[in-house]
Structure formats: C-alpha cells, structure tokens
mmCIF file of C-alpha atoms in Angstrom:
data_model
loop_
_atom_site.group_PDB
_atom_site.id
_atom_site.type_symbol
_atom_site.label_atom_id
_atom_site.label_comp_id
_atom_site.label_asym_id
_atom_site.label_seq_id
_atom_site.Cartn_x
_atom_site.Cartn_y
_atom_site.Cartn_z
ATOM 1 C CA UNK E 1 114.470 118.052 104.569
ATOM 2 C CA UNK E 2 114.830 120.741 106.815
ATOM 3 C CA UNK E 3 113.726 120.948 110.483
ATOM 4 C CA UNK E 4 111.131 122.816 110.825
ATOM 5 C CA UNK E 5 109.173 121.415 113.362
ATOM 6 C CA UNK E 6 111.657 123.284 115.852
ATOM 7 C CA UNK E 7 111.126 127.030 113.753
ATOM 8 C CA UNK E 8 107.113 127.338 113.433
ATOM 9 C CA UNK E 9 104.729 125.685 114.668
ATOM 10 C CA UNK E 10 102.990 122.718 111.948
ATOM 11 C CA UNK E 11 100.744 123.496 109.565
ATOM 12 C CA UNK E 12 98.501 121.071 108.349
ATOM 13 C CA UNK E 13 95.744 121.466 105.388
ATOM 14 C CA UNK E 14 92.417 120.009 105.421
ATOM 15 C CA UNK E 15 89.757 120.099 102.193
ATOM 16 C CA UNK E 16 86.748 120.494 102.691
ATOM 17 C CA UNK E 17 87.073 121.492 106.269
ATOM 18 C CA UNK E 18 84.153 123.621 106.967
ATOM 19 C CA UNK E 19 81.589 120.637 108.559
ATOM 20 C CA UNK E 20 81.457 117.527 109.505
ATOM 21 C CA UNK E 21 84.570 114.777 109.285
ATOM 22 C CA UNK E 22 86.467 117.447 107.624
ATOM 23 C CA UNK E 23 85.878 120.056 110.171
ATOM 24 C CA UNK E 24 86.637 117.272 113.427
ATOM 25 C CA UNK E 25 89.587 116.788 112.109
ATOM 26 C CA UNK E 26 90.364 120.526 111.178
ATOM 27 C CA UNK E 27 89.925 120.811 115.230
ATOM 28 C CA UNK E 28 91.500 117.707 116.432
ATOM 29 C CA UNK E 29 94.673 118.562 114.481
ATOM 30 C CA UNK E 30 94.361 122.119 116.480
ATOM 31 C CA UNK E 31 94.275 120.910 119.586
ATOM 32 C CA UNK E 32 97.246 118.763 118.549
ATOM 33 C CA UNK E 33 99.321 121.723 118.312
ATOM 34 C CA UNK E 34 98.697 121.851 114.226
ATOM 35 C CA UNK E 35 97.929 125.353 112.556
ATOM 36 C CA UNK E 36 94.995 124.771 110.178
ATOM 37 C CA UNK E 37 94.113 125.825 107.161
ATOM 38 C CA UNK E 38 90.388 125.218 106.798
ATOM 39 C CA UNK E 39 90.079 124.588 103.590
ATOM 40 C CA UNK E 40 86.825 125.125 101.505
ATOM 41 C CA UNK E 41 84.924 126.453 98.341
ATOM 42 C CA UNK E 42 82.025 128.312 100.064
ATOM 43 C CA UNK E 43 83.421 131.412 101.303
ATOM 44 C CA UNK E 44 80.164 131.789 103.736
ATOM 45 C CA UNK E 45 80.829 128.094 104.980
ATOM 46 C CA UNK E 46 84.514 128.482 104.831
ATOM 47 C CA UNK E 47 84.185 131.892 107.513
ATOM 48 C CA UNK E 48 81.646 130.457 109.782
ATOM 49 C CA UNK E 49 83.896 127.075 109.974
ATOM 50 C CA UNK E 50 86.895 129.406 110.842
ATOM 51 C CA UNK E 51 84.829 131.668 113.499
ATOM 52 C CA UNK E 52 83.465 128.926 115.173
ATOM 53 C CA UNK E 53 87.342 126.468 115.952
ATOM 54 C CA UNK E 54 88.345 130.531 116.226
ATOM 55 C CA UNK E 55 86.016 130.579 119.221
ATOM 56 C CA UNK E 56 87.030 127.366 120.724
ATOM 57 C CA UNK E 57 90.239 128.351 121.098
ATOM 58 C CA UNK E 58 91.825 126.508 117.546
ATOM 59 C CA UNK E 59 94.798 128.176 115.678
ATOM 60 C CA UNK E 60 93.147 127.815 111.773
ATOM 61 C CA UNK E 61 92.827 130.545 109.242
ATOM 62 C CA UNK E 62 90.588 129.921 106.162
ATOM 63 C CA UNK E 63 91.853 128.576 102.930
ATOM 64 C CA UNK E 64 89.714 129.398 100.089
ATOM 65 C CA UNK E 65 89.712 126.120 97.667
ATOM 66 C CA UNK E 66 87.922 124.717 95.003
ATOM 67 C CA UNK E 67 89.684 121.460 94.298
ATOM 68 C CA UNK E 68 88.409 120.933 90.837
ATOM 69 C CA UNK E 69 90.032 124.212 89.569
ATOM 70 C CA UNK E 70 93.689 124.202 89.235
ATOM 71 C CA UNK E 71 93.706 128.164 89.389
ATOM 72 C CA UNK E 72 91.957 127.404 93.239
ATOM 73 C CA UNK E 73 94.583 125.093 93.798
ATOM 74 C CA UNK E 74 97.636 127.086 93.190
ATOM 75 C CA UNK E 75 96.428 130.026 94.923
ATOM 76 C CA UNK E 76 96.313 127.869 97.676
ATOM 77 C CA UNK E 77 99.195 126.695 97.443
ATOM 78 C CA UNK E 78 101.103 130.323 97.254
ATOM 79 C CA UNK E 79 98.676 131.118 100.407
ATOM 80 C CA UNK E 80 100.297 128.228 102.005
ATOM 81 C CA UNK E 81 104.264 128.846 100.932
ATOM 82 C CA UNK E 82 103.558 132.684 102.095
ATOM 83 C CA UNK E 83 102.839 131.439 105.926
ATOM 84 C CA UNK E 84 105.590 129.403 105.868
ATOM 85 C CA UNK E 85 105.083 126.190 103.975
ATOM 86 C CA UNK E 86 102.682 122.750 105.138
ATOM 87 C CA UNK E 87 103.424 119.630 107.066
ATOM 88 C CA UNK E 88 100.516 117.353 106.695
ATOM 89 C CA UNK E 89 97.651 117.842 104.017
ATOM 90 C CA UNK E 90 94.231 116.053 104.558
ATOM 91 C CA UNK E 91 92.453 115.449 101.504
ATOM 92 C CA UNK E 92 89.205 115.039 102.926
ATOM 93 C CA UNK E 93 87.027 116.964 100.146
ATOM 94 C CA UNK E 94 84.638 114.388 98.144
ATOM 95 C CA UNK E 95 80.732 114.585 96.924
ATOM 96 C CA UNK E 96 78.871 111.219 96.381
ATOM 97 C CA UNK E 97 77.594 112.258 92.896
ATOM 98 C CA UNK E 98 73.582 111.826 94.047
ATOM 99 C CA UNK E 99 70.942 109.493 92.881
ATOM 100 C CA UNK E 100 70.640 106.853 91.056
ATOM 101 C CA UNK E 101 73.626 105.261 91.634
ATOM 102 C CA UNK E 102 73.218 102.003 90.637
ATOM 103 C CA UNK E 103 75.860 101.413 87.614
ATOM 104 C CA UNK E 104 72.819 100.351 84.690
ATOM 105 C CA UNK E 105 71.075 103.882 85.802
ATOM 106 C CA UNK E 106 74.275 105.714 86.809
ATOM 107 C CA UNK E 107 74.991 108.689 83.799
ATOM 108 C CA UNK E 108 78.352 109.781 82.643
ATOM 109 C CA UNK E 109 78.346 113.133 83.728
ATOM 110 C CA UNK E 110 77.843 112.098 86.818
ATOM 111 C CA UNK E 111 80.431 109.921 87.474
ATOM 112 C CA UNK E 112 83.049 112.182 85.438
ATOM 113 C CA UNK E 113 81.320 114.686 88.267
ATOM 114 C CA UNK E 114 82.898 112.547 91.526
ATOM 115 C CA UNK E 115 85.621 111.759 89.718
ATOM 116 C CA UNK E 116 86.720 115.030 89.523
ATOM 117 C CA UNK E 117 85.983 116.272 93.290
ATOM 118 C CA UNK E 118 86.973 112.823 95.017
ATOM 119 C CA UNK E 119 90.189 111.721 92.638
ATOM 120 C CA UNK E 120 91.030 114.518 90.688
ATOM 121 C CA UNK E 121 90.877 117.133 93.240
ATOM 122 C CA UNK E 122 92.966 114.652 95.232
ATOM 123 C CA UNK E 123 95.496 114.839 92.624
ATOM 124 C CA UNK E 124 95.562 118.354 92.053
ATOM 125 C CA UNK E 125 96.214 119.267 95.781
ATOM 126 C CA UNK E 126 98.590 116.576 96.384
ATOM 127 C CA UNK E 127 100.832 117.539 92.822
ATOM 128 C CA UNK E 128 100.713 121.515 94.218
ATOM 129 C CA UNK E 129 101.537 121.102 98.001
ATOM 130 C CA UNK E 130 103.925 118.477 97.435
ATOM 131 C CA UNK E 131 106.908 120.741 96.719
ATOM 132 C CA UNK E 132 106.024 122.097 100.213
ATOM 133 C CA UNK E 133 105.646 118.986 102.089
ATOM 134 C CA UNK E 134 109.287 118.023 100.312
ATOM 135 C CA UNK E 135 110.841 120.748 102.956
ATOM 136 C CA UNK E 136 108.754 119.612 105.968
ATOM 137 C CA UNK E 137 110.423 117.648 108.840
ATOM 138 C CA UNK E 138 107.218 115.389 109.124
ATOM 139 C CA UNK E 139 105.686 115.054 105.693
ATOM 140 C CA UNK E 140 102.088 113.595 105.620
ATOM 141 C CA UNK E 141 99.542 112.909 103.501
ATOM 142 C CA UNK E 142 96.101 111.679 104.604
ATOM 143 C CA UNK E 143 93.340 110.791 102.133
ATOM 144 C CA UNK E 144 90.041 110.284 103.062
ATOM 145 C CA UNK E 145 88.774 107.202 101.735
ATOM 146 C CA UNK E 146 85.843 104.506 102.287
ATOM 147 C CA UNK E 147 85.471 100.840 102.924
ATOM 148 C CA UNK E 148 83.035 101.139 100.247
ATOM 149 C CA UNK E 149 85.971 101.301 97.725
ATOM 150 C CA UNK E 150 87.379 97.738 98.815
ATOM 151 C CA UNK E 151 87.675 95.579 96.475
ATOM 152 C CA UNK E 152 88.762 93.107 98.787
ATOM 153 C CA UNK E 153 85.524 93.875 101.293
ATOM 154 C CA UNK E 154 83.499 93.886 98.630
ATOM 155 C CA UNK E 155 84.151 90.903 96.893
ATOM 156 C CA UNK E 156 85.052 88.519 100.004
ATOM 157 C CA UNK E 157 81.534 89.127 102.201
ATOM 158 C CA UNK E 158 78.540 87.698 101.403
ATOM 159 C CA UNK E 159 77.001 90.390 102.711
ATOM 160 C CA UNK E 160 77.086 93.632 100.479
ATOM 161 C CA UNK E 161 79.782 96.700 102.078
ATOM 162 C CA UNK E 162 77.675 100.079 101.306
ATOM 163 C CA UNK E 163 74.675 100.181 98.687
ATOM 164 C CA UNK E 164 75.169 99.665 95.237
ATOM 165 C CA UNK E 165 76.668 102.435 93.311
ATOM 166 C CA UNK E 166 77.853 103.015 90.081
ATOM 167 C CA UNK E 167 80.002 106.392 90.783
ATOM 168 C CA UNK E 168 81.022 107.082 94.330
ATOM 169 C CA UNK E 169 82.118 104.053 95.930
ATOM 170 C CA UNK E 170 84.272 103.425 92.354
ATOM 171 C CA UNK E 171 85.976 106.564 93.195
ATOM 172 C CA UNK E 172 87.069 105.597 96.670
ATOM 173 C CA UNK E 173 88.534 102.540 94.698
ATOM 174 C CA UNK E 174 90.156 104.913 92.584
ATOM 175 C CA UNK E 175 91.369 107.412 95.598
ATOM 176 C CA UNK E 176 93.031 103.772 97.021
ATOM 177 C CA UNK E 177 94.563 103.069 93.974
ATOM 178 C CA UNK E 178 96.173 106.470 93.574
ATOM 179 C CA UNK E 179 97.456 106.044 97.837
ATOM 180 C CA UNK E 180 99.587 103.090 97.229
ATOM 181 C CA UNK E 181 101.144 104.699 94.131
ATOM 182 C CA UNK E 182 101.958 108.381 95.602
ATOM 183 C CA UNK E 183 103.637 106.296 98.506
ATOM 184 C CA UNK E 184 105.456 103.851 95.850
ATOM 185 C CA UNK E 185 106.703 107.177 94.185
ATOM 186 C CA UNK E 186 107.401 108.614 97.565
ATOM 187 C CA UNK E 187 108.953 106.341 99.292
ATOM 188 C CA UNK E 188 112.370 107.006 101.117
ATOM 189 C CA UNK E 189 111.104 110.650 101.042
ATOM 190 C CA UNK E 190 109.897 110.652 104.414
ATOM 191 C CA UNK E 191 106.193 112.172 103.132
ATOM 192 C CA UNK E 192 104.236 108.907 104.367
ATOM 193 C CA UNK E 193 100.823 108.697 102.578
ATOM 194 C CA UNK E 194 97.998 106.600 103.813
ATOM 195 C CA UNK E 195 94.444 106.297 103.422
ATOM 196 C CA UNK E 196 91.658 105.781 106.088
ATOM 197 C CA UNK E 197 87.790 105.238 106.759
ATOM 198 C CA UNK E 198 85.846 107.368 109.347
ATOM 199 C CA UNK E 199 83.194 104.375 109.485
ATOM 200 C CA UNK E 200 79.856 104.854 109.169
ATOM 201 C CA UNK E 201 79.622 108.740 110.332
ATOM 202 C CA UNK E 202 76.296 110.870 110.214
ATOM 203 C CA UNK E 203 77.351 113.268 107.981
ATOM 204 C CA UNK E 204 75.537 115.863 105.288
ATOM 205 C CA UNK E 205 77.076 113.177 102.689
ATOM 206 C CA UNK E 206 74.412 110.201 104.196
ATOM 207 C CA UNK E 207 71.564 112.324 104.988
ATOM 208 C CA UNK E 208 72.800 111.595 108.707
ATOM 209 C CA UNK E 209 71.479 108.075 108.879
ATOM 210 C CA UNK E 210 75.392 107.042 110.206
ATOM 211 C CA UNK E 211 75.594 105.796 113.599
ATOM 212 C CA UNK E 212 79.377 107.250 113.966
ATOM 213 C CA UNK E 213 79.867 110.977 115.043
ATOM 214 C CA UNK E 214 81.926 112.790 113.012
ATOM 215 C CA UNK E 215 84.254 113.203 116.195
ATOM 216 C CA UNK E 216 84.802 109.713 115.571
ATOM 217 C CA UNK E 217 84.968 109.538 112.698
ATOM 218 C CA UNK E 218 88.260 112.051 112.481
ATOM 219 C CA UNK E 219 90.255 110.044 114.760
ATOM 220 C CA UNK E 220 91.834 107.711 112.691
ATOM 221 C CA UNK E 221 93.174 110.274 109.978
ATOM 222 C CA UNK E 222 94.249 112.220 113.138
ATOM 223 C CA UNK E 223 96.250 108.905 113.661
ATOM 224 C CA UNK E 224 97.496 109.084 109.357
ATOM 225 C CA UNK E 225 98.529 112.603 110.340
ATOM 226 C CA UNK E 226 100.876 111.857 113.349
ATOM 227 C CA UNK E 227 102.526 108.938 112.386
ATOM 228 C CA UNK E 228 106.005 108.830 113.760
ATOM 229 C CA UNK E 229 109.198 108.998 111.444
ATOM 230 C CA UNK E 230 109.328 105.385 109.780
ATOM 231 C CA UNK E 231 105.849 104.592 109.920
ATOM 232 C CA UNK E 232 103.700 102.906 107.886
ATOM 233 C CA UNK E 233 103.226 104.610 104.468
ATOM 234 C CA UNK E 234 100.892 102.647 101.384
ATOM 235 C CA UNK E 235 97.972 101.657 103.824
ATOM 236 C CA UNK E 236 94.076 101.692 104.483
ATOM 237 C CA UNK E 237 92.994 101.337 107.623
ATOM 238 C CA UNK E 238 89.826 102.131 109.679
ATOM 239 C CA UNK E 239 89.595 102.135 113.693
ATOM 240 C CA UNK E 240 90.088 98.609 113.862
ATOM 241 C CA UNK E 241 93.237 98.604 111.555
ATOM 242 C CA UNK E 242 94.384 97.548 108.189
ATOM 243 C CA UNK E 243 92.295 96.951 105.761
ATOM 244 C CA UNK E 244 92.781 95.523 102.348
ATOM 245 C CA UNK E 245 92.143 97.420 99.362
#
C-alpha cells in the first residue's frame, strides 16, 4: 500500500450523504480533516447537501450515485480514481421498504426492493472502490447497519428489538452477514471493515419519532472510519460497544 496519507489529503465516501445520519457523518469526517464525497441519487438533494457543509466551512464535492445501478456505481468510482483515489467509504445508503412489514403481509417486490438498496448497493460500491481503497494507507470500510438485524438481540430479549418486519430489519441481518465476510476476505490487507448502529436517531427513515439526533447518531461510524492501523476489523458495535450479530 502506498502512503498516501502524507501526499493528499483523505478522501472518504459516504452514500446517501445528502440528510440526516448520512449527511452528520459526511460533516464530521470534514471536520476530521477527510475530503468528502457526498454521495447521492437526487441531484437537487445531492447540491443543496454540498452547498450547505460548503457553507460551513467542509471540504466535500458531490458524488452523483445511484447504488442500485452498476453504471452509477462505476462512474463513481472513475470520479473518485480521477481526484486521486479513496481512503474510507461509508456505506450508509438504505430505504426501509414501507408498510406492511410484517413477514405474512410483507410482498416480494418489496423485499427484493431493500434488498437491493441496503445489501446490494452495499456490494456494488464496496466491489468498485475496493481496487482504490487497496492503494490507500488507511483502508476503511464502514457499513451502516441496525440492531434491528441482530440475531443475537433479537432472539435473547424478551422484549422485542425494533417492530416486526418482514423486509428491512432482514436486510440489516444480511448487511452483517456480508461485514464479517468482506473482513474474512480482507484480512491482512489492512482495509478494516466494520459495521455500526446510530441508535435510535430521528431520521426521514422513522418518521422522526427517534430520540437520537442524527449528530449522534454519526459518531460511532466516525469511530469505524478512524480506527488506528491494527484495529478491530469483523465487528458491530453501537455507542456502548460490541454487539453480537
């Protein structure tokens, strides 16, 4: 790997970046000393996110992504190896799929629907920056997950983690699933990939019925995103630490 942290400054990639978790941790990262690509499908969205961390002072530039289309992806990725490459990608991108949830009411399309936004698109931006994050100094990779996708949570309370639902909280099992193996595959590399909950935030996602700000919210994955050389990698934590899967 080269060094690059002493050449440029870091450039980090966050999905989804233009509100809420995604966008507090597009600004953290900035005032970190990360570069940001805001990354987002809604070009409207995607400018106003930019303008406004812009204002604030925040080094980001917008990154125009739809990660459920693999021709999205790759421009993104040439986008990315034309400033000079990426050090820590955030997938942070995900839709619950909407109502009903429950799995006896829950339609196919639906769930293929989430599936494709909260695993897929995982996979497709992960598989395209990789080659990137292969050259970086301090390799990260950050997915956004849920508590709501423990198995272990959910099977060892009495008391239920998250509503009932038959599409999105499956994916977040999924999204888990797919962390440990990326850092099984990865391991030695130096790319460390975790996965972390923002709690319950009050986001667009919830209707805003969270008691967690999205400020909050961001700071663990900041955490994921500046782990030191040799840190953990294969994880899933939350602000009070490891969680099981």
């Amino acid at each position: 790997m080269s060094d690059n942290t002493t050449s440029h400054t870091r450039t980090a990639l966050v999905t989804g970046a233009n509100k809420g978790i995604g966008h507090e941790i597009a600004a953290g990262l900035a005032r970190l000393g990360f570069r940001v690509g805001v990354g987002a499908r809604d070009p409207r969205r995607r400018e106003e996110a930019v303008a406004k961390l812009q204002a604030d002072g925040h080094d980001v530039f917008g990154v125009a992504l739809d990660v459920t289309d693999d021709a999205s992806v790759a421009a993104a990725a040439e986008q990315l190896r034309g400033l000079g490459g990426l050090d820590v990608l955030v997938n942070n991108a995900g839709i619950t799929g909407g109502m009903p949830q429950e799995p006896s009411r829950v339609t196919a399309d639906q769930v293929l629907a989430v599936v494709d936004v909260n695993v897929l698109g995982v996979l497709r931006v992960t598989n395209a920056m990789l080659p990137m994050l292969r050259q970086s100094a301090a390799p990260r990779v950050v997915n956004v997950s849920s508590t709501v996708g423990s198995l272990g949570l959910q099977t060892a309370q009495a008391d239920p983690v998250g509503p009932i639902s038959g599409a999105y909280s499956p994916t977040k099992t999924y999204l888990n699933a797919l962390t440990v193996h990326y850092a099984k595959e990865l391991a030695g590399s130096g790319i460390l990939v975790n996965a972390g909950c923002p709690g319950h935030v009050a986001t667009d996602l919830n209707g805003h019925r969270g008691t967690r700000t999205p400020e909050q919210g961001a700071a663990v994955f900041l955490e994921l995103a500046t782990l030191p050389d040799g840190g953990p990698t294969g994880t899933f934590r939350d602000e009070t630490g490891v969680q099981p899967w």
